[in-house]
Short mmCIF file of C-alpha atoms in Angstrom, two decimals:
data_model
loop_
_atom_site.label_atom_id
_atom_site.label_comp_id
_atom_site.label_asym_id
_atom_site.label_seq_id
_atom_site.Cartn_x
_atom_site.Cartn_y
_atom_site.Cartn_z
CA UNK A 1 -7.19 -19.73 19.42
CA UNK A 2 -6.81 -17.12 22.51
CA UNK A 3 -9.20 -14.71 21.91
CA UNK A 4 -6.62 -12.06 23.15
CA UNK A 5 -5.17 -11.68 19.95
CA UNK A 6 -8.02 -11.51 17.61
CA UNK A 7 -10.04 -8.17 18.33
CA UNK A 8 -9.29 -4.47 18.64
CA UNK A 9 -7.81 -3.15 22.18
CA UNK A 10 -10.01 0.08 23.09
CA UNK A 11 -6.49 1.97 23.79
CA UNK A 12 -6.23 1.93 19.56
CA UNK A 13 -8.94 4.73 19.99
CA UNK A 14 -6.70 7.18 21.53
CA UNK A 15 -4.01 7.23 18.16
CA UNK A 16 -7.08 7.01 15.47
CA UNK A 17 -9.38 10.23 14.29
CA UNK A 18 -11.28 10.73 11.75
CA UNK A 19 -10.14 10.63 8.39
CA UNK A 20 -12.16 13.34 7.06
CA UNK A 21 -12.71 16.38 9.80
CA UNK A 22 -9.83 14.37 12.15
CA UNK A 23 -12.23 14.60 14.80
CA UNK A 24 -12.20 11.98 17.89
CA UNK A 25 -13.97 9.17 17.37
CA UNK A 26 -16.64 7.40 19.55
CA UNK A 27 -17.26 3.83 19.65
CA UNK A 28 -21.36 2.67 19.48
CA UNK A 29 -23.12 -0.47 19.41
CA UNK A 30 -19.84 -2.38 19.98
CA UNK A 31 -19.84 -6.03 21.10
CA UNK A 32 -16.90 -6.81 23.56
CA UNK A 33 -15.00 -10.01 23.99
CA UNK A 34 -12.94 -10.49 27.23
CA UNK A 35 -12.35 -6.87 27.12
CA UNK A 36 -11.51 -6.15 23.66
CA UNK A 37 -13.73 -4.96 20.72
CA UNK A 38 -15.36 -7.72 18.06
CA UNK A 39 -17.71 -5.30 16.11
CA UNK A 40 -19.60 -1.95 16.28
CA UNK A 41 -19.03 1.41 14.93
CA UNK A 42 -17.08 4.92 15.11
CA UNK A 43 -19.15 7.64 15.23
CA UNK A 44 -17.05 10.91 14.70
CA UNK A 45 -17.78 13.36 17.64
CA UNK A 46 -17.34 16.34 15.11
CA UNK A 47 -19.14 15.39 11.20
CA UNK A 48 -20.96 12.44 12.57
CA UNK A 49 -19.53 10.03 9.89
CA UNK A 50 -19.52 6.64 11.06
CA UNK A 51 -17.51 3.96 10.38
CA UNK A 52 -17.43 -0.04 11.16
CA UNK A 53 -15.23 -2.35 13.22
CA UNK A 54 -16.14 -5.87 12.20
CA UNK A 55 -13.91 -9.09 13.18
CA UNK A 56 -11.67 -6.27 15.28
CA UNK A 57 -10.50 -3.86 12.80
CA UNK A 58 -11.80 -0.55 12.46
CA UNK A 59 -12.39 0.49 8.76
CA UNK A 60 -11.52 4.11 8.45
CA UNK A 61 -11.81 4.69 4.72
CA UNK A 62 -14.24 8.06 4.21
CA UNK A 63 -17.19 6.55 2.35
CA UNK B 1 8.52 -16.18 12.06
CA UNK B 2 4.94 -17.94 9.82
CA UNK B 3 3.67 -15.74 7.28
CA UNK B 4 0.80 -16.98 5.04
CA UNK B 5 0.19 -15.69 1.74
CA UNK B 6 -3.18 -14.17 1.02
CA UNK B 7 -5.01 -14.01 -2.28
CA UNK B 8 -4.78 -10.30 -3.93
CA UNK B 9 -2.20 -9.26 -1.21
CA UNK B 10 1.21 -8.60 -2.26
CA UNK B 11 3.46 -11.79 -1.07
CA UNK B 12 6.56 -10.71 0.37
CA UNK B 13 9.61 -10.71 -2.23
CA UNK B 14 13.03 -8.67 -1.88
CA UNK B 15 12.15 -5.35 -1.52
CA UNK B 16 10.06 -6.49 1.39
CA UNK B 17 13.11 -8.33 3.01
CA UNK B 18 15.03 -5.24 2.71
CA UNK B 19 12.49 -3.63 5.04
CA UNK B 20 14.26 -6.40 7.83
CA UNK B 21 16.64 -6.02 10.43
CA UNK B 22 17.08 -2.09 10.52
CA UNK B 23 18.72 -2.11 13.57
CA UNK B 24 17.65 1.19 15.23
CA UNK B 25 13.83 0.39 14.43
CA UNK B 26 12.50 0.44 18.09
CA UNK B 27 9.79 1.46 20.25
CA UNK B 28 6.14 2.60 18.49
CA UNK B 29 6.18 1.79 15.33
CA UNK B 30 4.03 2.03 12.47
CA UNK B 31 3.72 -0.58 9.42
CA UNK B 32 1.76 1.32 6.57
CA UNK B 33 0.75 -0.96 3.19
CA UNK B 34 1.27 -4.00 5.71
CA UNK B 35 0.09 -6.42 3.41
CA UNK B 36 0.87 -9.79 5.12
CA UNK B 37 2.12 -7.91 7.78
CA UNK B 38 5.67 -9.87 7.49
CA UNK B 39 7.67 -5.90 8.00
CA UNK B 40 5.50 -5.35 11.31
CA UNK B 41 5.26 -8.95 12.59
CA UNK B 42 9.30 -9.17 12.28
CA UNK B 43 9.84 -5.53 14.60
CA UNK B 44 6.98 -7.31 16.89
CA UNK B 45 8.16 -10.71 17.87
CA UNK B 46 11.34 -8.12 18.53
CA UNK B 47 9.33 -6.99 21.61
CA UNK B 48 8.14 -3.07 20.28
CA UNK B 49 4.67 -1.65 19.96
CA UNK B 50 3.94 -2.13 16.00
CA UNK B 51 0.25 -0.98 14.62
CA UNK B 52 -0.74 -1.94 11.12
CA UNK B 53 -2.40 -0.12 8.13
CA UNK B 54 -3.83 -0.82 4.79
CA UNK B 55 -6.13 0.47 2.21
CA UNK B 56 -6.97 -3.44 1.21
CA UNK B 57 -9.78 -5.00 3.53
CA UNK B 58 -8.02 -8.64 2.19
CA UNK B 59 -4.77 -7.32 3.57
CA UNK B 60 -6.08 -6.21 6.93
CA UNK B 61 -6.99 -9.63 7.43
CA UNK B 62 -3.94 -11.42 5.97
CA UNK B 63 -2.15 -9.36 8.82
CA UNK B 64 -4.53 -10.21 11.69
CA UNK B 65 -4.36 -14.30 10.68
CA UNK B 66 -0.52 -13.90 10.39
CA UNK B 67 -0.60 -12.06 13.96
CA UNK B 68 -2.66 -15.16 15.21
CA UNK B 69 -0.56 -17.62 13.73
CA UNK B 70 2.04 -16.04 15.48
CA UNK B 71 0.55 -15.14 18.78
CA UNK B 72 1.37 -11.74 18.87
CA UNK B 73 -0.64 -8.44 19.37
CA UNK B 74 -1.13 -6.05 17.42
CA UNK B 75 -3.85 -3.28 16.12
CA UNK B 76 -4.71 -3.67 12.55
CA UNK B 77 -6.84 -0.35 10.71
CA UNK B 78 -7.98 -0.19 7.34
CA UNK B 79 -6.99 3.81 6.29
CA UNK B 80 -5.73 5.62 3.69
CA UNK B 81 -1.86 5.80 4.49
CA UNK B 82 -1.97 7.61 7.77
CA UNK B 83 -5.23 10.02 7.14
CA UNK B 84 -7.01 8.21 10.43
CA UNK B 85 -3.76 8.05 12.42
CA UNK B 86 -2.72 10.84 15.10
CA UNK B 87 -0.06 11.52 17.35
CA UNK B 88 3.91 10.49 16.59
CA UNK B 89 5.21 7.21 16.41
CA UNK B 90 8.97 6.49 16.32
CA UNK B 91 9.50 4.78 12.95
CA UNK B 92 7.17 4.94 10.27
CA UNK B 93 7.80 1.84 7.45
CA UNK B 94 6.33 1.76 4.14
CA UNK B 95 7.27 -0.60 1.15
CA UNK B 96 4.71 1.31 -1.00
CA UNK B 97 3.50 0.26 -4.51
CA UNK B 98 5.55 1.77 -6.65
CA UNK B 99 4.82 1.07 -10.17
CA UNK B 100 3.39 2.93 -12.94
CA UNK B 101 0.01 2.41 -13.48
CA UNK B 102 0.27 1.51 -17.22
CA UNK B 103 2.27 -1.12 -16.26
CA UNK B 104 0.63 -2.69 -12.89
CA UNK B 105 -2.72 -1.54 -12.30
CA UNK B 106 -3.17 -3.43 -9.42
CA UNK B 107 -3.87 -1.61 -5.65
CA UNK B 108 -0.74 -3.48 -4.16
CA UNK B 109 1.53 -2.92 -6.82
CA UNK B 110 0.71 0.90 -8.30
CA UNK B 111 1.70 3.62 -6.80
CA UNK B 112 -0.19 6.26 -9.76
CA UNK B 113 0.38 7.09 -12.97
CA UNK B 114 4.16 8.03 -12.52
CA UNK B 115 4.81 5.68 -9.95
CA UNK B 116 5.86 7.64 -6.91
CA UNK B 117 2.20 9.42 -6.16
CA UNK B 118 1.80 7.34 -3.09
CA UNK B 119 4.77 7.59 -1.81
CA UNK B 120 5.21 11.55 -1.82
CA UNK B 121 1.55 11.40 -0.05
CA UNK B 122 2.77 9.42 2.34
CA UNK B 123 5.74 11.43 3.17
CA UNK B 124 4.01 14.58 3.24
CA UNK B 125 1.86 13.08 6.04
CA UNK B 126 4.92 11.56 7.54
CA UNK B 127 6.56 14.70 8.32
CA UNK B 128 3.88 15.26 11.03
CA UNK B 129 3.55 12.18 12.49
CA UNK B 130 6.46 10.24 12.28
CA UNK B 131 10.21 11.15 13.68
CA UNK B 132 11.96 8.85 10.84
CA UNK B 133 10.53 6.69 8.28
CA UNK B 134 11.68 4.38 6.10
CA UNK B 135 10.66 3.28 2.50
CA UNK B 136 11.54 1.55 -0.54
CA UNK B 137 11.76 3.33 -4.20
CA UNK B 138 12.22 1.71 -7.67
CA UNK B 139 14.90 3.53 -10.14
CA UNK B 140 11.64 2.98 -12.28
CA UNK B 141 9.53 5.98 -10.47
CA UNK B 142 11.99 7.51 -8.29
CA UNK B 143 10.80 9.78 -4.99
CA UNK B 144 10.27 13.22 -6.64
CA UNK B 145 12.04 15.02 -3.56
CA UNK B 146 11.13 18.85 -5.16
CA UNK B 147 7.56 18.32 -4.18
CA UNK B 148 8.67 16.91 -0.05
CA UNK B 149 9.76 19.83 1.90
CA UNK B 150 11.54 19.83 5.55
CA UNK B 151 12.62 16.13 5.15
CA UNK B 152 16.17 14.37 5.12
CA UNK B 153 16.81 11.66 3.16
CA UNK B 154 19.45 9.09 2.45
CA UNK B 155 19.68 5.71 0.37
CA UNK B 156 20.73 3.08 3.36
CA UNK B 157 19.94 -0.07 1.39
CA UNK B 158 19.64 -1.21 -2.06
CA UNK B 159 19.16 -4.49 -4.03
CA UNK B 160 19.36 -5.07 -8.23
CA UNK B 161 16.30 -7.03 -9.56
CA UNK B 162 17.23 -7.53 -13.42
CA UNK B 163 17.40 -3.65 -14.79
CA UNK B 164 15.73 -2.41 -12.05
CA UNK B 165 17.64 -1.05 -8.49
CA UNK B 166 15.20 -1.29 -5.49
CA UNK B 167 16.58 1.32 -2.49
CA UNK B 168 16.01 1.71 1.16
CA UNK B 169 15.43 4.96 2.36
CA UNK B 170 15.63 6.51 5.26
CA UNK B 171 13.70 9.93 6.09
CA UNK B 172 14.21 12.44 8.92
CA UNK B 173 12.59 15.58 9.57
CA UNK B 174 15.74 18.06 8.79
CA UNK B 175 15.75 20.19 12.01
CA UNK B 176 14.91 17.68 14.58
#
């Protein structure tokens, strides 16, 4: 399988917030693949709530 | 077009079909409650910009193995509706669950206790973010339109499954 299509593309930051304050987001600890992002997390610039990308998807439910 | 089922993700059945071949759905688009991702996948291998949502972890990844299967791109989040989304897309689609709750209590198939809850959150949201939307309502829980201000709407599709009429709907902010 082409990795290309498996993980997220760091552009998919610009279009998501924060579900909670909708403040940016900032990506930490992330593990890159040929450009595009396998795991890490979203720290919220604002509240500081974080939230994981694992296997490339970002989970942005408030927890 | 491959789509694989998924265990506890809703399989695609009419009303999902119905959610096909609208022909002016182009450009960035939006597939919320993707499930197996068969709405967004179709409007992709069409050449637009599609980006998927769901509240189920399970059908986040039924949509990323059906993009791979496919080869095509596309961003997958796991969000509440569009709470985590910003900016406008072009075409917002939603086949929401829209059952009552006594009935179906199942994530992919309830939409509240009525019925309709999700879908008048999701159209409330909507109204900022996306020019026109489309979704699918049951006559079982119709779309409560008193409590959705500012938006258009009009019935552009509709199928009969036993007792039950399943509509597409299309919703525009009123003064564009």
């Amino acid at each position: 399988m082409d990795l290309k299509y498996r993980y997220m593309n760091p552009d998919l930051l610009e279009i998501i917030c924060c579900p909670v304050c909708k403040g940016d987001l900032i990506l930490r600890d992330e593990k890159i693949e040929e450009g595009e992002i396998q795991s890490g997390k979203l720290v919220c610039k604002n509240c500081g709530r974080e939230y994981p990308i694992e296997d490339g998807i970002p989970d942005l439910l408030p927890r | 077009m491959k789509i694989e089922k998924c265990k506890g993700v809703y399989e695609p059945e009419d009303d999902s079909y119905l959610m096909l071949s609208i022909p002016e759905v182009k450009g960035n688009i939006l597939d919320v409650g993707c499930g197996t991702g068969i709405v967004g996948i179709h409007y992709l291998e069409k050449g637009n910009k599609v980006t998927f949502i769901d509240i189920d972890p399970r059908a986040a990844e039924c949509t990323k193995r059906n993009l791979e299967l496919n080869k095509l791109k596309g961003e997958v989040i796991i969000s509440d509706l569009l709470s985590s989304v910003r900016g406008e897309f072009d075409y917002c689609l939603f086949n929401p669950p829209y059952l009552p709750s006594d009935q179906f209590n199942h994530i992919d198939l309830s939409g509240g206790i009525v019925g309709n809850e999700t879908t008048t959150r999701f159209l409330i949201q909507a109204k900022e973010k996306c020019k026109v939307s489309y979704v699918i309502e049951s006559s079982i829980a119709p779309i409560d339109w008193r409590n959705i201000e500012c938006l258009c709407h009009e019935v552009v599709g509709k199928i009969t499954y036993h007792l039950e009429e399943i509509r597409l709907i299309r919703v525009w902010r009123c003064q564009q």
